[in-house]
Coordinates of C-alpha atoms in Angstrom, one line a residue:
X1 CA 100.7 141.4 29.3
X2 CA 97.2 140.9 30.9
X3 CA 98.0 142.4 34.3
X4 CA 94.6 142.2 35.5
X5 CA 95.5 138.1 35.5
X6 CA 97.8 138.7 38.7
X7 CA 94.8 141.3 40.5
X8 CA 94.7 139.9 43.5
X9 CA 98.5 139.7 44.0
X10 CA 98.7 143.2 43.0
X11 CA 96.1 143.6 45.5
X12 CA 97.8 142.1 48.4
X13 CA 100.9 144.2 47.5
X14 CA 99.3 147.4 47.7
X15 CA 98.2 146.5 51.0
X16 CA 101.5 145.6 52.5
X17 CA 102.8 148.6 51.3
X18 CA 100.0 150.8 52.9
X19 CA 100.3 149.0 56.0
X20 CA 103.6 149.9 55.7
X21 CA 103.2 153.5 55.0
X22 CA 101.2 153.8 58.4
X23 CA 102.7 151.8 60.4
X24 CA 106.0 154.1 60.1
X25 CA 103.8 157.0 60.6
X26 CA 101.4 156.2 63.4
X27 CA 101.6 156.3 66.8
X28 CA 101.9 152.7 68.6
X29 CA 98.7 153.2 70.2
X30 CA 97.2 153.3 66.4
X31 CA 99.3 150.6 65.1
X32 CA 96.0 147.9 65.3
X33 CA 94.8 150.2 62.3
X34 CA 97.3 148.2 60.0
X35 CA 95.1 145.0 61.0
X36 CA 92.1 146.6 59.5
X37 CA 94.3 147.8 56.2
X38 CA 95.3 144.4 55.8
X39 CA 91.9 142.6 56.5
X40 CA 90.3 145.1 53.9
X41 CA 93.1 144.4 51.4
X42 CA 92.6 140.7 52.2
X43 CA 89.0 140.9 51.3
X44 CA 89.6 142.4 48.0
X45 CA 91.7 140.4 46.6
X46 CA 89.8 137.9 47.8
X47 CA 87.2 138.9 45.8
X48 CA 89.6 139.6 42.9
X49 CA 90.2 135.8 43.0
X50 CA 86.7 134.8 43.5
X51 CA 85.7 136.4 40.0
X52 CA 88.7 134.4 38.5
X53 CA 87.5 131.1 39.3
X54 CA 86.0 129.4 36.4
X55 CA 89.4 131.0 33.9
X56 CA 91.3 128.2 32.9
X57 CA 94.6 129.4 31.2
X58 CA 98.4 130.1 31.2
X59 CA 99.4 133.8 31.8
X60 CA 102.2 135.9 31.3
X61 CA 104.0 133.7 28.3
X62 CA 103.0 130.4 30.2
X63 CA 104.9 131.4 33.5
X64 CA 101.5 131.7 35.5
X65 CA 98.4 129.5 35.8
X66 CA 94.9 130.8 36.0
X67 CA 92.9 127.5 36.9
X68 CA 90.2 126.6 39.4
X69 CA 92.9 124.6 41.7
X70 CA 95.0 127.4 41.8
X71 CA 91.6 129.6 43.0
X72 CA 90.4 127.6 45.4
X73 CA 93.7 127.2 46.9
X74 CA 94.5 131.3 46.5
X75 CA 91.3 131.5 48.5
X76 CA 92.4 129.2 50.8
X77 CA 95.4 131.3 51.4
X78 CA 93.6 135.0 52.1
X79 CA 91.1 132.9 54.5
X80 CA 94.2 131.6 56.9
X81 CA 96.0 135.0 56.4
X82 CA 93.0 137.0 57.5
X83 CA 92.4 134.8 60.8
X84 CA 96.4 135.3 61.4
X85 CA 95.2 138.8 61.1
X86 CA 92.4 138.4 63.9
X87 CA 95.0 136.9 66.0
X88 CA 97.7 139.6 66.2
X89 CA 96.2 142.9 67.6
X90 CA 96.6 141.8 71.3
X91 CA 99.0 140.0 71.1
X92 CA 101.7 142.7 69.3
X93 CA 100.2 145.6 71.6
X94 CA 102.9 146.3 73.0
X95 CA 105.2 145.5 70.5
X96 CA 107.2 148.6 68.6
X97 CA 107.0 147.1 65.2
X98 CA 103.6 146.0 65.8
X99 CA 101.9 147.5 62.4
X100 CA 105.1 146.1 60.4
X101 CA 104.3 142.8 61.5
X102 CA 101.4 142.7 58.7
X103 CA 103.3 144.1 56.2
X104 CA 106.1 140.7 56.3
X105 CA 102.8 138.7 56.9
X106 CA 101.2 139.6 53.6
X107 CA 104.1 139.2 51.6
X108 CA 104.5 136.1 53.1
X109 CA 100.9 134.9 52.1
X110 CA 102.3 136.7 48.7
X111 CA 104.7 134.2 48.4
X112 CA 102.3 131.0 48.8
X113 CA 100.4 133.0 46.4
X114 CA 102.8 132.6 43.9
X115 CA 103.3 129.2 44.4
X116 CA 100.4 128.1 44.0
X117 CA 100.0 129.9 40.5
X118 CA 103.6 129.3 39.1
X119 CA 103.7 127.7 36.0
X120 CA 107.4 127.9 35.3
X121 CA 110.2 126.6 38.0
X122 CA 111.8 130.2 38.1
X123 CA 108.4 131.5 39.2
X124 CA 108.2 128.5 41.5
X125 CA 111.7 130.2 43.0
X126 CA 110.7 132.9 43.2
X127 CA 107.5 131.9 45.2
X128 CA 109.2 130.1 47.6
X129 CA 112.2 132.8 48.2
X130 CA 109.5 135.1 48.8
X131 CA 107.8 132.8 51.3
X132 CA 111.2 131.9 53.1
X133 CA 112.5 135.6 53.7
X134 CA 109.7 136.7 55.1
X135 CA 108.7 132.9 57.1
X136 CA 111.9 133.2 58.6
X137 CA 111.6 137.2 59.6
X138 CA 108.1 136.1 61.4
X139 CA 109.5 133.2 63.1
X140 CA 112.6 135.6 64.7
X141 CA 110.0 138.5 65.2
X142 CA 110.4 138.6 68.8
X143 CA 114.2 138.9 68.5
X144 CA 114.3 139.7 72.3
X145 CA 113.3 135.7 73.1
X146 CA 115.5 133.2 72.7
X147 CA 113.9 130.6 71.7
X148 CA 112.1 132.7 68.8
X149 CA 115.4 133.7 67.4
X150 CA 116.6 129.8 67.7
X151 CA 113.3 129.1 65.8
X152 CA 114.7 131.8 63.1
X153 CA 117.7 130.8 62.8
X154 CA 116.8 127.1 62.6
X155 CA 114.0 127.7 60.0
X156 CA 116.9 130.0 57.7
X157 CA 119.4 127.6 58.1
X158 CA 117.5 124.5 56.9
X159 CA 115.8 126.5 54.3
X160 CA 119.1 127.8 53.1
X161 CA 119.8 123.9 52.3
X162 CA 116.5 123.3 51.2
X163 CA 116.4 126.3 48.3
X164 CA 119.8 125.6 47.2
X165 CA 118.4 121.9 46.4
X166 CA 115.5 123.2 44.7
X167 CA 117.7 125.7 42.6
X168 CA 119.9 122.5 41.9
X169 CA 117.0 120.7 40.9
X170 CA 115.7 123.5 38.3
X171 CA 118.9 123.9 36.9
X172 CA 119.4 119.5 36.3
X173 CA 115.4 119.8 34.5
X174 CA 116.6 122.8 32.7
X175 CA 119.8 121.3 31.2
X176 CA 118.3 117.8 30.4
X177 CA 115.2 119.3 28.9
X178 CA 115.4 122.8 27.5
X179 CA 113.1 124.7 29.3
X180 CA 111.7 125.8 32.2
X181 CA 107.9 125.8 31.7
X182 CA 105.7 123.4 32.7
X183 CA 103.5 123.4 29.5
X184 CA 107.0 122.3 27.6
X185 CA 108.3 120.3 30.3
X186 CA 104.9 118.4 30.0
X187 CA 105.4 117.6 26.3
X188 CA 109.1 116.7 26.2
X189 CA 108.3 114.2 28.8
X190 CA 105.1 112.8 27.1
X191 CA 107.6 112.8 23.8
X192 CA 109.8 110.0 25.9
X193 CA 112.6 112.1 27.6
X194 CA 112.9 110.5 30.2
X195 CA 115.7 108.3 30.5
X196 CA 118.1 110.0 32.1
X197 CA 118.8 109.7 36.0
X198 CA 120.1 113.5 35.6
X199 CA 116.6 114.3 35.4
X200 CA 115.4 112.0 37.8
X201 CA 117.6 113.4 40.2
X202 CA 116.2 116.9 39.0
X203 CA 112.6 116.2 40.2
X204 CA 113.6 114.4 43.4
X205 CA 115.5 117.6 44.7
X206 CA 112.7 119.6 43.4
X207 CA 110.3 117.6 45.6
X208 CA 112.4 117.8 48.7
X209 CA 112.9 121.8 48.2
X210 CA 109.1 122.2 48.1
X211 CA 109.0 119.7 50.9
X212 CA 110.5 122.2 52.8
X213 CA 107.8 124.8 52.7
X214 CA 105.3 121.8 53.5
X215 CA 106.9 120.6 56.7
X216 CA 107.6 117.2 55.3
X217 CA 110.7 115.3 55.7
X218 CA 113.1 115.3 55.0
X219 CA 113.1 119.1 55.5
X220 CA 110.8 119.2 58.5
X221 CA 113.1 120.0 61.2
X222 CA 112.1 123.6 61.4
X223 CA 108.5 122.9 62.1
X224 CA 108.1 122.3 65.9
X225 CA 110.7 124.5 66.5
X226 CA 108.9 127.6 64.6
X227 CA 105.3 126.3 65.8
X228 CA 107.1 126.7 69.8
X229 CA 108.8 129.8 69.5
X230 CA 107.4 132.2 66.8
X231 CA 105.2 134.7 68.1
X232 CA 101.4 132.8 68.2
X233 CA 100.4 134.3 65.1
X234 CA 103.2 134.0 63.6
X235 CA 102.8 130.1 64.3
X236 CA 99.7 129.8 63.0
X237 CA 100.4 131.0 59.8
X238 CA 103.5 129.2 59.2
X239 CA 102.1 126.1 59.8
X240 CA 99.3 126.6 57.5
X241 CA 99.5 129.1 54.6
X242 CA 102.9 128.1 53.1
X243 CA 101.6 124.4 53.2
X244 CA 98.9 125.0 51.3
X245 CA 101.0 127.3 48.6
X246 CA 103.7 124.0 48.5
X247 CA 100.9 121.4 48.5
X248 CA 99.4 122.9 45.3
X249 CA 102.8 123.6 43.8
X250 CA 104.4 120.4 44.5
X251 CA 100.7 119.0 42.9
X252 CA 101.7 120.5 39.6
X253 CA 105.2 119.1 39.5
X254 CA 104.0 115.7 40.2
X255 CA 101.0 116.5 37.6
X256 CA 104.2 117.0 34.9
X257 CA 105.5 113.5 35.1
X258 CA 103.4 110.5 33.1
X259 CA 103.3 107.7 35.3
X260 CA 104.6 105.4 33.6
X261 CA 107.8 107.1 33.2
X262 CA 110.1 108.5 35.7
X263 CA 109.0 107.1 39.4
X264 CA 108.4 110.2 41.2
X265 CA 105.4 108.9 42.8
X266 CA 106.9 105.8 44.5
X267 CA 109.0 108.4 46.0
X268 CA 106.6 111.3 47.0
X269 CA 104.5 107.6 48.9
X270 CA 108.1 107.1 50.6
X271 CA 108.7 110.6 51.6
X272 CA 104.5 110.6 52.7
X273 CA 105.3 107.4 55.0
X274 CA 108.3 108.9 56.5
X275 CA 106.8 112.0 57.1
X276 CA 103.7 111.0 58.7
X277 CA 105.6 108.3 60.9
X278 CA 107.8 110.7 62.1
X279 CA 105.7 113.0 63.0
X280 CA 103.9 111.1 65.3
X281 CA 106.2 109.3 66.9
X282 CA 108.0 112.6 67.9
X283 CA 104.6 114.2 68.8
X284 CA 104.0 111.3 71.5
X285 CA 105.7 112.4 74.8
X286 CA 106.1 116.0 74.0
X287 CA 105.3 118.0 77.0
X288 CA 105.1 121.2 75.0
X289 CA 101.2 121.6 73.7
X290 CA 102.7 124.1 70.9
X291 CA 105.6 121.9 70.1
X292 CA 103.3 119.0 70.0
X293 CA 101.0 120.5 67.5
X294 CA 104.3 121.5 65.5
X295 CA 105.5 117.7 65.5
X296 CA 101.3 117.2 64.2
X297 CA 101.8 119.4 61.5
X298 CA 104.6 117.4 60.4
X299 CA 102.4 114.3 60.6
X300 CA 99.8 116.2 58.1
X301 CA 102.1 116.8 55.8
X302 CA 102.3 113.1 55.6
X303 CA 98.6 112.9 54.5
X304 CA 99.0 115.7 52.0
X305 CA 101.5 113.7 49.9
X306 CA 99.4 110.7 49.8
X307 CA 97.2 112.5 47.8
X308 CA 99.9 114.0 45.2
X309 CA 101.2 110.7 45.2
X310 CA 98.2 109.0 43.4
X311 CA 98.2 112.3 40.9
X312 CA 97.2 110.9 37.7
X313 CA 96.3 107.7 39.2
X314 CA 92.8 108.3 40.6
X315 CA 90.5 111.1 39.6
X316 CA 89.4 111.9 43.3
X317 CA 92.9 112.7 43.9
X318 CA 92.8 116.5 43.2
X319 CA 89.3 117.2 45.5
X320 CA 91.1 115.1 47.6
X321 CA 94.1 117.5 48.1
X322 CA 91.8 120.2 48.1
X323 CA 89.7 119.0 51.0
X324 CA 91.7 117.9 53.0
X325 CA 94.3 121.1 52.7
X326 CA 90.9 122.9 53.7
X327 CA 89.9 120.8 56.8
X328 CA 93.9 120.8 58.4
X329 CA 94.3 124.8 57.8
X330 CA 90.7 125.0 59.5
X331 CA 91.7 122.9 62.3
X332 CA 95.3 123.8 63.1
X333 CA 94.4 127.6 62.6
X334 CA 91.7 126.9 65.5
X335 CA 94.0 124.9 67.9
X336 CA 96.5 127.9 67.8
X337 CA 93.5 130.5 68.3
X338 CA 93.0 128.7 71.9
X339 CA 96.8 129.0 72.1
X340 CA 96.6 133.2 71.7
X341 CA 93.6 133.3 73.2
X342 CA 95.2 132.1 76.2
X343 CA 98.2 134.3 75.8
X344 CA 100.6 131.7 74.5
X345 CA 100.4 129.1 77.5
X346 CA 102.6 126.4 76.1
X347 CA 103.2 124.1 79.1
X348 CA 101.0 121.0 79.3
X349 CA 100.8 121.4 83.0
X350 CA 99.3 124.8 82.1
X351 CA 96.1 123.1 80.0
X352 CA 95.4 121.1 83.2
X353 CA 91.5 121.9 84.4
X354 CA 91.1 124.4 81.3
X355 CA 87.3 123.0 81.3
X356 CA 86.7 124.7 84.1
X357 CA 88.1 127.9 83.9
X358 CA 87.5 128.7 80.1
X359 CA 85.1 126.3 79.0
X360 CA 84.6 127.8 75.1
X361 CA 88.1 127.6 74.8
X362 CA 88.8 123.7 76.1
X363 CA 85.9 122.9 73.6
X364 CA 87.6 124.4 70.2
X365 CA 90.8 122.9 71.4
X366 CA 89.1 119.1 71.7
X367 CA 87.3 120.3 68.4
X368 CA 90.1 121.2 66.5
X369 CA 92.5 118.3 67.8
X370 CA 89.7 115.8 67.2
X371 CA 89.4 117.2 63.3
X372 CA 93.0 116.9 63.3
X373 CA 92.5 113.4 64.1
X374 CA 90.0 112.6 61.2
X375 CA 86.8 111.8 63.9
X376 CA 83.1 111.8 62.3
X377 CA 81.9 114.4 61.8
X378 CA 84.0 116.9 61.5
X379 CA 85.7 118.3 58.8
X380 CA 88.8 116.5 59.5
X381 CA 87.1 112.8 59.1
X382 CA 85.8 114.1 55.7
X383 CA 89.8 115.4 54.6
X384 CA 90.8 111.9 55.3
X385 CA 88.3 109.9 54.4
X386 CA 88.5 111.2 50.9
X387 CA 92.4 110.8 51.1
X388 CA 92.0 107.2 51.7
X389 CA 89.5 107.0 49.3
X390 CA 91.4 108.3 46.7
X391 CA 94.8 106.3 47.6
X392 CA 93.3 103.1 47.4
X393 CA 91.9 103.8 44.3
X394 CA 95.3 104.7 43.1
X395 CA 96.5 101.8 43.7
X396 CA 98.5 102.5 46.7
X397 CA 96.2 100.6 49.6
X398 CA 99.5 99.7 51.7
X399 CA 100.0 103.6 51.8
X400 CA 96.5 103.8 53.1
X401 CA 96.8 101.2 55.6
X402 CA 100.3 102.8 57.0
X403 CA 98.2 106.1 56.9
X404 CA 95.3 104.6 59.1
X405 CA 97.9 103.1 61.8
X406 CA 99.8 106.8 61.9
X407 CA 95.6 108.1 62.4
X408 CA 95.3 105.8 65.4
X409 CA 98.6 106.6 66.7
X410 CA 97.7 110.3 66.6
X411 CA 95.0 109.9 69.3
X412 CA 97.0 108.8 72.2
X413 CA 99.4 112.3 71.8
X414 CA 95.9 114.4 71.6
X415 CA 94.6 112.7 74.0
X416 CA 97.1 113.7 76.4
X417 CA 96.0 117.1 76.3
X418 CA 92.7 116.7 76.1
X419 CA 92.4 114.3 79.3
X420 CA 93.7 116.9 81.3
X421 CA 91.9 119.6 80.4
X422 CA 88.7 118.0 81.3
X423 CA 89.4 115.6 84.3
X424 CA 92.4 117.4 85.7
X425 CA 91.7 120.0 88.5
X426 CA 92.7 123.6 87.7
X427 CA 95.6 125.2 90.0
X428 CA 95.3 128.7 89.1
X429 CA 93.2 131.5 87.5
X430 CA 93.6 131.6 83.0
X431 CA 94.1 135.0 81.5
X432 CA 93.4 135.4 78.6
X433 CA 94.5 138.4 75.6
X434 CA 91.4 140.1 74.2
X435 CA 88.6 140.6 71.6
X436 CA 90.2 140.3 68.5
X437 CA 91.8 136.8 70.2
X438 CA 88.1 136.2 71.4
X439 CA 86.7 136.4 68.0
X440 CA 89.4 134.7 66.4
X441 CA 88.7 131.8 69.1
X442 CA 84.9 131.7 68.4
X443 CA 85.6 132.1 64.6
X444 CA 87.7 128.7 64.7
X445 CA 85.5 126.8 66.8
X446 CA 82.6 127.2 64.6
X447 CA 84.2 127.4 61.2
X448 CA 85.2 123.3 62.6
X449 CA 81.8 122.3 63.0
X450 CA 80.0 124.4 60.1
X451 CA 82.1 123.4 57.2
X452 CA 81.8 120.0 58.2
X453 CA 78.0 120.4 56.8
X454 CA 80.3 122.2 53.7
X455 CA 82.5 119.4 53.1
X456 CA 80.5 117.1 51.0
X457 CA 79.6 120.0 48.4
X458 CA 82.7 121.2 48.4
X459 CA 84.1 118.0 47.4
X460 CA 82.1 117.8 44.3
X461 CA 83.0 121.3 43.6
X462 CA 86.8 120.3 43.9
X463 CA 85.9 117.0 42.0
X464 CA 85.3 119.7 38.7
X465 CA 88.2 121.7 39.3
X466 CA 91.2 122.2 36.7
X467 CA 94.9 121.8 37.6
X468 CA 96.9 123.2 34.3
X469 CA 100.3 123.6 33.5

């Protein structure tokens, strides 16, 4: 077995564990010292993956997929995971299981890691399982607060429901085609087997348990609960690396099925118009900024599907996916950086005046919630605009035109908060948590406007990337 395939994986482990190791051993007022363990492991495999990026094959008896998609997306991953990192120092301080926290973080990122390179549905299962343990520790980390161990509870609950669907649907693609890989699931359904609604039935549940770790409905539930109660960090991450591990995963399913034979993506377009709809309409009158971005998230789960949708169908569907994944981790990872930065202030009321008292950080929050929007030129017009691009080209316009309505319909819920925060009059003095959160904050901010001069490139780089089974 070519173990150096899975490097950075075995990477991230050994960093967990050595987190771990001090964590337990350390004194709480050394405990930051896991952040640095895990931002070093972070940056090696990071540059483990980096070297893998041009390798185009199926590992470990076709269960794992070694492409430039997977990369990209691995690397994707590590970046969002490291800024989670940035985040957490000040704000676990005082916290007595403060060093374990990035131990469960980095085998959550683990776990999207293994999504994204599964190859096989059992290593797909195993991916998300991973992901959902730990997702639903962080989200119940501070198990004194109510509302964190409602967002726990909520996030198990509907995962439980969600996993046993997606183990339902392995099992119906397994019986009705003899296998579990993707390489033979490909062929069998190129050969014609494909009549059978058993099987349809088979994919759909397989798209709704990987909708789950997306945050797209009709699994979504969890998402503005976890995004309102989890600890800020904690938020942050859930709302972005798991995405991107589901996005890519749910890509390859998709990428299984010839179009012209069982009508998955018809479905995943349905699923992408509920989703999207839904979350805006929800995200509207919230009065809660962090619930509000968790009802967004929903929304840009919406957008992700359009492009797996037209899989197949258009060749700028993959860069696409890619880009636009990029431009929402970017931006959602800043909009919660202002959030920590600010030690977690959640109300609306509370974002009143921010202008005035903490200028830098009212301008990464309109930054990030105007790339969340998809306004020139940030990197969030250039996410959608190649979406759209790539929908109509695939033939689904009318998905395109419902996407542009839920765009316009986005800007009166961020507008909201950003009115305020510039025109309203602030009542009281903003504290805010410390230098890692400081760095983090200015590390958002400018990632928003610099890979906006990234985005076109990176496009065409996407554009030549590989997406086995």
């Amino acid at each position: 077995m070519p173990v150096g395939d899975i490097s950075p994986e075995i990477a991230i482990t050994l960093t967990a564990v050595l987190s771990l190791v001090w964590a337990i051993t350390a004194p709480q007022r050394l405990q930051w010292v896991c952040a640095l363990v895990a931002l070093t492991g972070i940056g090696v495999a990071g540059a483990l993956v980096t070297a893998q990026i041009g390798t185009v094959r199926l590992s470990f008896a076709g269960t794992f997929a070694l492409d430039e998609v997977g990369a990209w997306a691995q690397l994707m991953i590590l970046g969002g995971t490291a800024f989670c990192v940035f985040l957490s120092p000040g704000w676990f301080r005082s916290d007595p299981r403060h060093g374990e926290f990035y131990t469960i973080l980095l085998f959550s990122a683990l776990g999207a890691m293994m999504m994204v390179g599964a190859a096989d549905l059992l290593q797909l299962v195993m991916g998300v399982l991973l992901s959902s343990v730990t997702g639903y520790t962080l989200a119940a980390y501070h198990r004194d607060w109510g509302l964190s161990v409602e967002a726990g509870m909520k996030y198990f609950l509907l995962g439980a429901l969600a996993n046993a669907l997606l183990v339902t649907g392995v099992v119906l693609v397994f019986g009705m085609l003899g296998t579990s890989g993707y390489d033979a699931i490909a062929d069998r359904l190129a050969e014609g087997n494909a009549a059978s609604p058993l099987l349809y039935a088979g994919f759909a549940l397989l798209a709704v348990g990987v909708a789950f770790k997306l945050g797209a409905a009709p699994a979504h539930a969890w998402v503005p609960d976890v995004a309102e109660g989890a600890p800020a960090p904690a938020a942050a991450f859930l709302t972005v690396v798991p995405k991107i591990g589901a996005a890519i995963a749910l890509a390859r399913i998709v990428e299984l099925v010839p179009p012209d034979t069982l009508a998955i993506r018809p479905l995943i377009a349905v699923l992408a118009v509920v989703t999207m709809t839904l979350g805006n309409l929800a995200a509207l009158w919230q009065e809660d900024v962090r619930r509000l971005i968790g009802w967004s998230s929903v929304s840009q789960a919406g957008y992700i599907l359009m492009a797996v949708t037209v899989l197949g169908l258009s060749d700028h569907a993959l860069p696409a996916l890619l880009t636009f994944v990029g431009s929402y981790a970017i931006s959602n990872l800043a909009a919660f950086a202002v959030i920590t930065h600010l030690r977690g202030r959640t109300k609306l009321a509370d974002y009143v005046g921010l202008a005035t008292e903490r200028p830098v950080a009212a301008a990464v929050l309109t930054l990030s919630f105007l790339s969340l929007v998809g306004i020139p030129p940030l990197v969030g017009f250039v996410g959608k605009l190649t979406l759209f691009i790539a929908t109509i080209q695939g033939g689904y316009a009318w998905l395109a035109v419902v996407a542009a309505a839920n765009t316009v319909a986005s800007l009166f819920y961020y507008a909201r908060v950003i009115g305020p925060v510039y025109f309203g009059a602030a009542s009281k003095p903003v504290a805010v948590l410390d230098g890692w959160s400081s760095a983090a904050l200015w590390l958002g901010g400018l990632a928003v406007v610099i890979v906006t001069l990234a985005a076109g490139p990176a496009f065409i780089v996407f554009g030549k990337a590989t997406l086995l089974p």
